[in-house]
Amino acid sequence: MELAPAFAARAAELDETAELPIENLRALNEAGLDVALLPVVHGGGISFRAFGQVLRIISRACPSTGCLWLMHMGAAYGLVTMSDEESARYYAAELTAGKRFANALSEPTSGNMFLVPLQSSVPVDGGFRLDGAKRFVSGCEIADHFLVNTLVDGIPNFFGVERDETISFVPIWDTVGMRATRSQLVSFEGTVLREERRCRPSSGEQTNPIEVGLAFLSIGVAEAAFEALAAHAGARVIPATDAPLSHMQWVQFAAADMHVRLQAATLLAERSLWLADLRSPTAHTAAVEAKLYANQVAKEVADLAVRVGGGSGYLRTSPIQRHFRDAQAGALMAYSVEVCQDIVGRAVLGVS
């Protein structure tokens, strides 16, 4: 992808400043990638398989940009595909025009169960009033629209919410990695969830980009870490042997192992996209399995990069330490590795 080199060139600075990559996000919109995944009737039509490859390339260049774009697309895609016809056209037009979308789903007390809200909204004229908070809302400070979930009469519901004066942000984001996502806490104080923006109940058959995309976010980070590892190993000459570090057998063996693991993680993730394109009911389970393995592989590859990089890789001037920090994030994102293990373990053992 032609945009990737410029994204990669800005990644270290964005990590240092923890500023949103607005220029990158604008470039993705201008290239038509925001609209590409929407249904054909709304101007899109690319496959999930193509979407995954684009996300992998973006995430390899700048994982914060990849994460923000994935969350943006997940919220926008969800609102377009779950809304009534009039609202769907409205959200598709807003996305085309470059408006920003964010997911406001995770609650401070809900842990990883972001699809099971605990906060209730109460009826008011024209809809429902929400008083509460959502955490880890990536890119919230520049969002025009939020996908929000809440309990209505004890039942989880999704709403599209436009930004207004009742929505504010609590600056909690000072993290180790993925720093430029600025995933702040969002406060809703008397925010009205309009009835006409209530989404249809999910059939459970529709795949969301986030569900199948998170594995590719970790794969992109792992590929960047592996590239940095290989570059350092090829350039670092060991005085005792007068040969590059890449000639040492332990480095070759470890690199081979990580290469194969990364290939396996990629194939597993691509399988979930293939199933999503087929609208298979097994796509969800496949996506959980792919995320579980990709998260673990990203951490393993980044750890090896630090070992190969040695003291030089540990310096803040080295991209290796940045890749290591970014690699930790995927395993913490919902569903976390532990929740994925629980889901997969229950399935394979037949536990209800």
CSV table of C-alpha atoms in Angstrom, one decimal:
chain,number,residue,atom,x,y,z
A,1,MET,CA,0.0,0.0,0.0
A,2,GLU,CA,1.4,3.4,-1.1
A,3,LEU,CA,0.5,5.1,2.2
A,4,ALA,CA,2.5,2.7,4.4
A,5,PRO,CA,6.0,4.2,4.1
A,6,ALA,CA,4.8,7.6,5.2
A,7,PHE,CA,2.9,6.0,8.1
A,8,ALA,CA,6.0,4.2,9.2
A,9,ALA,CA,8.1,7.3,9.0
A,10,ARG,CA,5.8,9.1,11.5
A,11,ALA,CA,5.2,6.1,13.8
A,12,ALA,CA,8.1,6.8,16.3
A,13,GLU,CA,7.2,10.5,16.7
A,14,LEU,CA,3.5,9.7,17.3
A,15,ASP,CA,4.6,7.1,19.9
A,16,GLU,CA,6.7,9.7,21.6
A,17,THR,CA,4.1,12.5,21.6
A,18,ALA,CA,1.0,10.3,22.0
A,19,GLU,CA,-0.8,12.4,19.5
A,20,LEU,CA,-3.6,11.1,17.3
A,21,PRO,CA,-2.4,10.3,13.7
A,22,ILE,CA,-5.0,12.6,12.1
A,23,GLU,CA,-3.0,13.0,8.9
A,24,ASN,CA,-2.8,9.2,8.5
A,25,LEU,CA,-6.5,8.7,9.1
A,26,ARG,CA,-7.4,11.5,6.7
A,27,ALA,CA,-5.2,9.8,4.0
A,28,LEU,CA,-7.0,6.5,4.5
A,29,ASN,CA,-10.4,8.3,4.0
A,30,GLU,CA,-9.2,10.2,0.9
A,31,ALA,CA,-7.9,6.9,-0.6
A,32,GLY,CA,-11.4,5.5,-0.3
A,33,LEU,CA,-10.6,2.8,2.2
A,34,ASP,CA,-13.1,4.0,4.8
A,35,VAL,CA,-16.0,3.2,2.5
A,36,ALA,CA,-14.5,0.2,0.8
A,37,LEU,CA,-15.7,-2.4,3.3
A,38,LEU,CA,-19.3,-1.1,3.4
A,39,PRO,CA,-22.0,-3.1,1.6
A,40,VAL,CA,-22.2,-2.5,-2.2
A,41,VAL,CA,-25.4,-0.5,-1.9
A,42,HIS,CA,-23.4,2.1,0.2
A,43,GLY,CA,-20.4,2.3,-2.2
A,44,GLY,CA,-18.2,-0.4,-0.8
A,45,GLY,CA,-17.9,-4.1,-1.7
A,46,ILE,CA,-14.3,-5.3,-0.9
A,47,SER,CA,-14.1,-8.7,0.9
A,48,PHE,CA,-13.1,-9.2,4.5
A,49,ARG,CA,-10.0,-11.0,3.1
A,50,ALA,CA,-8.9,-7.8,1.4
A,51,PHE,CA,-9.7,-5.7,4.4
A,52,GLY,CA,-7.5,-7.9,6.6
A,53,GLN,CA,-4.5,-7.5,4.3
A,54,VAL,CA,-4.9,-3.7,4.3
A,55,LEU,CA,-5.1,-3.7,8.1
A,56,ARG,CA,-2.0,-5.8,8.4
A,57,ILE,CA,0.0,-3.5,6.2
A,58,ILE,CA,-1.2,-0.4,8.1
A,59,SER,CA,-0.5,-2.0,11.5
A,60,ARG,CA,3.0,-3.1,10.4
A,61,ALA,CA,3.7,0.6,9.5
A,62,CYS,CA,2.0,2.2,12.5
A,63,PRO,CA,0.0,0.1,14.9
A,64,SER,CA,-1.8,3.0,16.5
A,65,THR,CA,-3.1,4.0,13.1
A,66,GLY,CA,-4.1,0.4,12.5
A,67,CYS,CA,-5.9,0.2,15.8
A,68,LEU,CA,-7.7,3.5,15.3
A,69,TRP,CA,-8.8,2.7,11.8
A,70,LEU,CA,-10.1,-0.8,12.9
A,71,MET,CA,-12.2,0.7,15.7
A,72,HIS,CA,-13.4,3.5,13.5
A,73,MET,CA,-14.4,1.0,10.8
A,74,GLY,CA,-16.0,-1.4,13.3
A,75,ALA,CA,-18.2,1.4,14.7
A,76,ALA,CA,-19.2,2.8,11.3
A,77,TYR,CA,-19.8,-0.7,9.8
A,78,GLY,CA,-21.9,-1.7,12.8
A,79,LEU,CA,-24.1,1.4,12.5
A,80,VAL,CA,-24.6,1.1,8.8
A,81,THR,CA,-25.4,-2.6,8.9
A,82,MET,CA,-27.5,-2.7,12.0
A,83,SER,CA,-29.6,0.5,11.4
A,84,ASP,CA,-32.8,1.0,9.5
A,85,GLU,CA,-32.5,2.1,5.9
A,86,GLU,CA,-32.6,5.8,6.4
A,87,SER,CA,-30.1,5.8,9.3
A,88,ALA,CA,-27.8,3.5,7.3
A,89,ARG,CA,-27.7,5.9,4.4
A,90,TYR,CA,-27.0,8.7,6.8
A,91,TYR,CA,-24.0,7.0,8.5
A,92,ALA,CA,-22.6,5.8,5.1
A,93,ALA,CA,-22.7,9.4,3.9
A,94,GLU,CA,-21.0,10.7,7.1
A,95,LEU,CA,-18.3,8.1,6.7
A,96,THR,CA,-17.8,9.0,3.0
A,97,ALA,CA,-17.5,12.7,4.0
A,98,GLY,CA,-14.6,11.9,6.4
A,99,LYS,CA,-16.5,12.0,9.7
A,100,ARG,CA,-15.0,9.9,12.5
A,101,PHE,CA,-16.6,7.0,14.4
A,102,ALA,CA,-15.7,5.4,17.7
A,103,ASN,CA,-16.9,2.5,19.8
A,104,ALA,CA,-18.1,3.4,23.3
A,105,LEU,CA,-18.8,-0.2,24.6
A,106,SER,CA,-16.4,-1.2,27.4
A,107,GLU,CA,-17.4,-0.1,30.9
A,108,PRO,CA,-15.2,0.5,33.9
A,109,THR,CA,-16.7,-2.5,35.8
A,110,SER,CA,-17.5,-4.9,32.9
A,111,GLY,CA,-14.0,-6.2,32.3
A,112,ASN,CA,-13.6,-7.9,28.9
A,113,MET,CA,-17.4,-8.4,28.4
A,114,PHE,CA,-17.9,-5.3,26.3
A,115,LEU,CA,-21.0,-6.7,24.6
A,116,VAL,CA,-22.7,-7.1,27.9
A,117,PRO,CA,-23.4,-3.6,29.3
A,118,LEU,CA,-24.2,-3.1,33.0
A,119,GLN,CA,-25.3,0.5,32.7
A,120,SER,CA,-29.0,1.2,32.1
A,121,SER,CA,-30.7,4.1,30.3
A,122,VAL,CA,-34.0,5.5,31.3
A,123,PRO,CA,-36.9,6.6,29.1
A,124,VAL,CA,-37.2,10.3,28.2
A,125,ASP,CA,-39.0,12.2,25.4
A,126,GLY,CA,-37.6,11.0,22.1
A,127,GLY,CA,-35.5,8.2,23.5
A,128,PHE,CA,-33.5,7.2,26.5
A,129,ARG,CA,-31.1,9.1,28.9
A,130,LEU,CA,-27.7,7.6,29.6
A,131,ASP,CA,-25.6,8.7,32.6
A,132,GLY,CA,-22.4,6.7,32.8
A,133,ALA,CA,-19.0,6.1,31.4
A,134,LYS,CA,-17.2,4.0,28.8
A,135,ARG,CA,-13.5,3.3,28.8
A,136,PHE,CA,-10.8,2.7,26.3
A,137,VAL,CA,-12.6,4.6,23.5
A,138,SER,CA,-10.0,4.8,20.8
A,139,GLY,CA,-9.9,8.2,19.0
A,140,CYS,CA,-12.8,9.5,21.0
A,141,GLU,CA,-11.5,13.1,21.1
A,142,ILE,CA,-12.0,13.4,17.3
A,143,ALA,CA,-15.1,11.3,17.0
A,144,ASP,CA,-18.3,12.7,15.5
A,145,HIS,CA,-20.4,9.5,16.1
A,146,PHE,CA,-20.3,6.9,18.8
A,147,LEU,CA,-21.6,3.3,18.8
A,148,VAL,CA,-22.9,3.0,22.3
A,149,ASN,CA,-24.5,0.0,24.1
A,150,THR,CA,-26.7,0.2,27.2
A,151,LEU,CA,-29.4,-1.8,28.9
A,152,VAL,CA,-33.0,-0.9,28.0
A,153,ASP,CA,-35.5,-2.7,30.2
A,154,GLY,CA,-32.7,-5.0,31.1
A,155,ILE,CA,-31.9,-5.9,27.5
A,156,PRO,CA,-28.6,-4.8,25.7
A,157,ASN,CA,-29.2,-2.3,22.9
A,158,PHE,CA,-27.0,-0.5,20.5
A,159,PHE,CA,-27.4,3.2,19.6
A,160,GLY,CA,-25.7,5.6,17.3
A,161,VAL,CA,-24.9,8.8,19.3
A,162,GLU,CA,-23.7,12.1,17.8
A,163,ARG,CA,-21.2,14.1,19.8
A,164,ASP,CA,-22.7,16.9,21.9
A,165,GLU,CA,-22.1,18.9,25.0
A,166,THR,CA,-23.2,16.0,27.3
A,167,ILE,CA,-20.2,14.0,26.2
A,168,SER,CA,-16.8,14.6,27.7
A,169,PHE,CA,-13.5,12.9,27.9
A,170,VAL,CA,-11.3,12.0,30.9
A,171,PRO,CA,-7.6,12.0,30.0
A,172,ILE,CA,-6.5,8.6,31.4
A,173,TRP,CA,-4.4,7.5,28.4
A,174,ASP,CA,-0.7,7.4,29.3
A,175,THR,CA,0.2,3.9,28.3
A,176,VAL,CA,3.3,1.8,27.6
A,177,GLY,CA,2.3,1.0,24.0
A,178,MET,CA,-0.2,1.9,21.3
A,179,ARG,CA,0.2,5.4,22.7
A,180,ALA,CA,-1.2,7.4,19.7
A,181,THR,CA,-4.6,5.7,20.0
A,182,ARG,CA,-5.5,8.0,22.9
A,183,SER,CA,-8.2,5.6,24.1
A,184,GLN,CA,-9.7,7.8,26.8
A,185,LEU,CA,-12.6,7.4,29.2
A,186,VAL,CA,-15.8,8.9,27.9
A,187,SER,CA,-18.4,10.4,30.3
A,188,PHE,CA,-22.1,10.6,29.4
A,189,GLU,CA,-24.0,13.0,31.5
A,190,GLY,CA,-27.7,13.1,30.5
A,191,THR,CA,-26.9,12.0,27.0
A,192,VAL,CA,-30.1,11.3,25.0
A,193,LEU,CA,-30.0,8.1,23.0
A,194,ARG,CA,-32.5,8.9,20.2
A,195,GLU,CA,-35.1,6.2,19.4
A,196,GLU,CA,-34.6,6.6,15.7
A,197,ARG,CA,-30.9,5.9,16.1
A,198,ARG,CA,-31.5,2.6,17.9
A,199,CYS,CA,-30.0,-0.3,16.1
A,200,ARG,CA,-31.9,-3.5,15.1
A,201,PRO,CA,-31.2,-6.5,17.3
A,202,SER,CA,-28.2,-8.4,16.0
A,203,SER,CA,-29.0,-11.7,14.3
A,204,GLY,CA,-25.6,-13.1,15.3
A,205,GLU,CA,-24.8,-13.8,11.7
A,206,GLN,CA,-23.2,-10.5,10.8
A,207,THR,CA,-19.4,-10.3,11.2
A,208,ASN,CA,-17.9,-7.0,12.5
A,209,PRO,CA,-14.5,-5.9,11.2
A,210,ILE,CA,-13.2,-5.6,14.7
A,211,GLU,CA,-14.0,-9.3,15.4
A,212,VAL,CA,-11.9,-10.6,12.6
A,213,GLY,CA,-9.4,-7.7,12.4
A,214,LEU,CA,-7.8,-7.8,15.8
A,215,ALA,CA,-5.6,-10.8,14.9
A,216,PHE,CA,-4.2,-8.8,11.9
A,217,LEU,CA,-3.4,-5.9,14.2
A,218,SER,CA,-1.1,-8.2,16.2
A,219,ILE,CA,0.3,-9.8,13.0
A,220,GLY,CA,1.3,-6.4,11.7
A,221,VAL,CA,3.1,-5.6,14.9
A,222,ALA,CA,4.8,-9.0,14.8
A,223,GLU,CA,5.9,-8.5,11.2
A,224,ALA,CA,7.4,-5.1,12.1
A,225,ALA,CA,9.3,-6.6,15.1
A,226,PHE,CA,10.6,-9.4,12.9
A,227,GLU,CA,11.8,-6.9,10.3
A,228,ALA,CA,13.7,-4.9,12.9
A,229,LEU,CA,15.1,-8.2,14.3
A,230,ALA,CA,16.4,-9.2,10.9
A,231,ALA,CA,17.8,-5.8,10.1
A,232,HIS,CA,19.7,-5.6,13.4
A,233,ALA,CA,21.0,-9.2,13.1
A,234,GLY,CA,22.3,-8.6,9.6
A,235,ALA,CA,24.0,-5.3,10.5
A,236,ARG,CA,25.5,-6.1,13.9
A,237,VAL,CA,29.0,-7.6,13.5
A,238,ILE,CA,30.4,-9.7,16.3
A,239,PRO,CA,34.0,-8.7,16.9
A,240,ALA,CA,35.1,-12.2,18.0
A,241,THR,CA,33.9,-13.8,14.8
A,242,ASP,CA,34.0,-10.8,12.4
A,243,ALA,CA,30.6,-12.0,11.2
A,244,PRO,CA,27.1,-10.6,11.5
A,245,LEU,CA,24.9,-11.7,14.4
A,246,SER,CA,22.6,-13.4,11.8
A,247,HIS,CA,25.4,-16.0,11.3
A,248,MET,CA,25.0,-17.3,14.8
A,249,GLN,CA,23.1,-20.6,15.0
A,250,TRP,CA,20.9,-19.7,18.0
A,251,VAL,CA,19.7,-16.6,16.1
A,252,GLN,CA,19.0,-18.6,13.0
A,253,PHE,CA,17.1,-21.3,14.9
A,254,ALA,CA,15.1,-18.8,16.9
A,255,ALA,CA,14.3,-16.8,13.8
A,256,ALA,CA,13.1,-19.9,12.0
A,257,ASP,CA,10.8,-20.8,14.8
A,258,MET,CA,9.3,-17.3,15.0
A,259,HIS,CA,8.9,-17.2,11.2
A,260,VAL,CA,6.9,-20.4,11.2
A,261,ARG,CA,4.8,-19.3,14.1
A,262,LEU,CA,4.1,-16.0,12.4
A,263,GLN,CA,3.1,-17.8,9.2
A,264,ALA,CA,0.8,-20.1,11.1
A,265,ALA,CA,-0.8,-17.1,12.9
A,266,THR,CA,-1.4,-15.4,9.5
A,267,LEU,CA,-3.0,-18.5,8.0
A,268,LEU,CA,-5.3,-18.9,11.0
A,269,ALA,CA,-6.3,-15.3,10.8
A,270,GLU,CA,-6.9,-15.5,7.0
A,271,ARG,CA,-9.1,-18.6,7.6
A,272,SER,CA,-11.4,-16.5,9.8
A,273,LEU,CA,-11.7,-13.9,7.1
A,274,TRP,CA,-12.5,-16.5,4.5
A,275,LEU,CA,-15.3,-17.8,6.8
A,276,ALA,CA,-16.6,-14.3,7.3
A,277,ASP,CA,-16.8,-13.8,3.6
A,278,LEU,CA,-18.8,-17.0,3.4
A,279,ARG,CA,-21.0,-15.7,6.2
A,280,SER,CA,-20.3,-19.0,8.0
A,281,PRO,CA,-21.6,-19.4,11.6
A,282,THR,CA,-18.1,-20.6,12.5
A,283,ALA,CA,-16.5,-17.3,11.7
A,284,HIS,CA,-16.8,-16.1,15.2
A,285,THR,CA,-15.0,-19.1,16.8
A,286,ALA,CA,-12.3,-18.9,14.1
A,287,ALA,CA,-11.8,-15.2,14.9
A,288,VAL,CA,-11.4,-15.9,18.6
A,289,GLU,CA,-8.9,-18.7,17.9
A,290,ALA,CA,-6.9,-16.4,15.5
A,291,LYS,CA,-6.8,-13.5,17.9
A,292,LEU,CA,-5.6,-15.8,20.7
A,293,TYR,CA,-2.7,-17.1,18.7
A,294,ALA,CA,-1.8,-13.9,17.0
A,295,ASN,CA,-1.6,-12.0,20.3
A,296,GLN,CA,0.8,-14.6,21.7
A,297,VAL,CA,2.9,-14.8,18.6
A,298,ALA,CA,3.3,-11.0,18.5
A,299,LYS,CA,4.7,-11.0,22.1
A,300,GLU,CA,7.0,-13.9,21.3
A,301,VAL,CA,8.4,-12.3,18.2
A,302,ALA,CA,8.9,-9.0,19.9
A,303,ASP,CA,10.6,-10.7,22.8
A,304,LEU,CA,13.0,-12.4,20.5
A,305,ALA,CA,13.7,-9.0,18.8
A,306,VAL,CA,14.7,-7.6,22.2
A,307,ARG,CA,17.0,-10.6,22.9
A,308,VAL,CA,18.7,-10.3,19.5
A,309,GLY,CA,18.9,-6.5,19.8
A,310,GLY,CA,20.5,-6.7,23.1
A,311,GLY,CA,21.4,-3.4,24.8
A,312,SER,CA,21.1,-1.5,21.4
A,313,GLY,CA,17.5,-2.8,21.0
A,314,TYR,CA,16.7,-1.6,24.5
A,315,LEU,CA,17.5,2.0,23.8
A,316,ARG,CA,14.6,4.3,23.1
A,317,THR,CA,16.1,5.2,19.8
A,318,SER,CA,15.6,1.7,18.6
A,319,PRO,CA,12.4,0.6,16.9
A,320,ILE,CA,12.7,-2.8,18.6
A,321,GLN,CA,11.7,-1.5,22.0
A,322,ARG,CA,8.7,0.3,20.5
A,323,HIS,CA,7.5,-2.9,18.8
A,324,PHE,CA,7.9,-4.8,22.1
A,325,ARG,CA,5.7,-2.3,23.9
A,326,ASP,CA,3.1,-2.3,21.1
A,327,ALA,CA,3.0,-6.1,21.0
A,328,GLN,CA,1.7,-6.3,24.6
A,329,ALA,CA,-1.6,-4.4,23.7
A,330,GLY,CA,-3.3,-7.1,21.6
A,331,ALA,CA,-3.4,-9.6,24.4
A,332,LEU,CA,-5.2,-7.1,26.7
A,333,MET,CA,-7.8,-6.0,24.2
A,334,ALA,CA,-11.2,-7.6,24.5
A,335,TYR,CA,-11.5,-10.4,24.3
A,336,SER,CA,-8.3,-10.8,26.2
A,337,VAL,CA,-6.1,-13.9,25.8
A,338,GLU,CA,-7.5,-15.4,28.9
A,339,VAL,CA,-11.2,-14.9,27.8
A,340,CYS,CA,-10.3,-16.3,24.4
A,341,GLN,CA,-8.7,-19.3,26.1
A,342,ASP,CA,-11.9,-19.8,28.1
A,343,ILE,CA,-14.1,-19.5,25.0
A,344,VAL,CA,-12.0,-22.0,22.9
A,345,GLY,CA,-11.4,-24.3,25.9
A,346,ARG,CA,-15.1,-24.6,26.6
A,347,ALA,CA,-15.9,-25.2,22.9
A,348,VAL,CA,-13.3,-28.0,22.4
A,349,LEU,CA,-14.3,-29.7,25.7
A,350,GLY,CA,-18.0,-29.5,25.1
A,351,VAL,CA,-18.6,-27.4,28.2
A,352,SER,CA,-21.8,-25.3,28.0
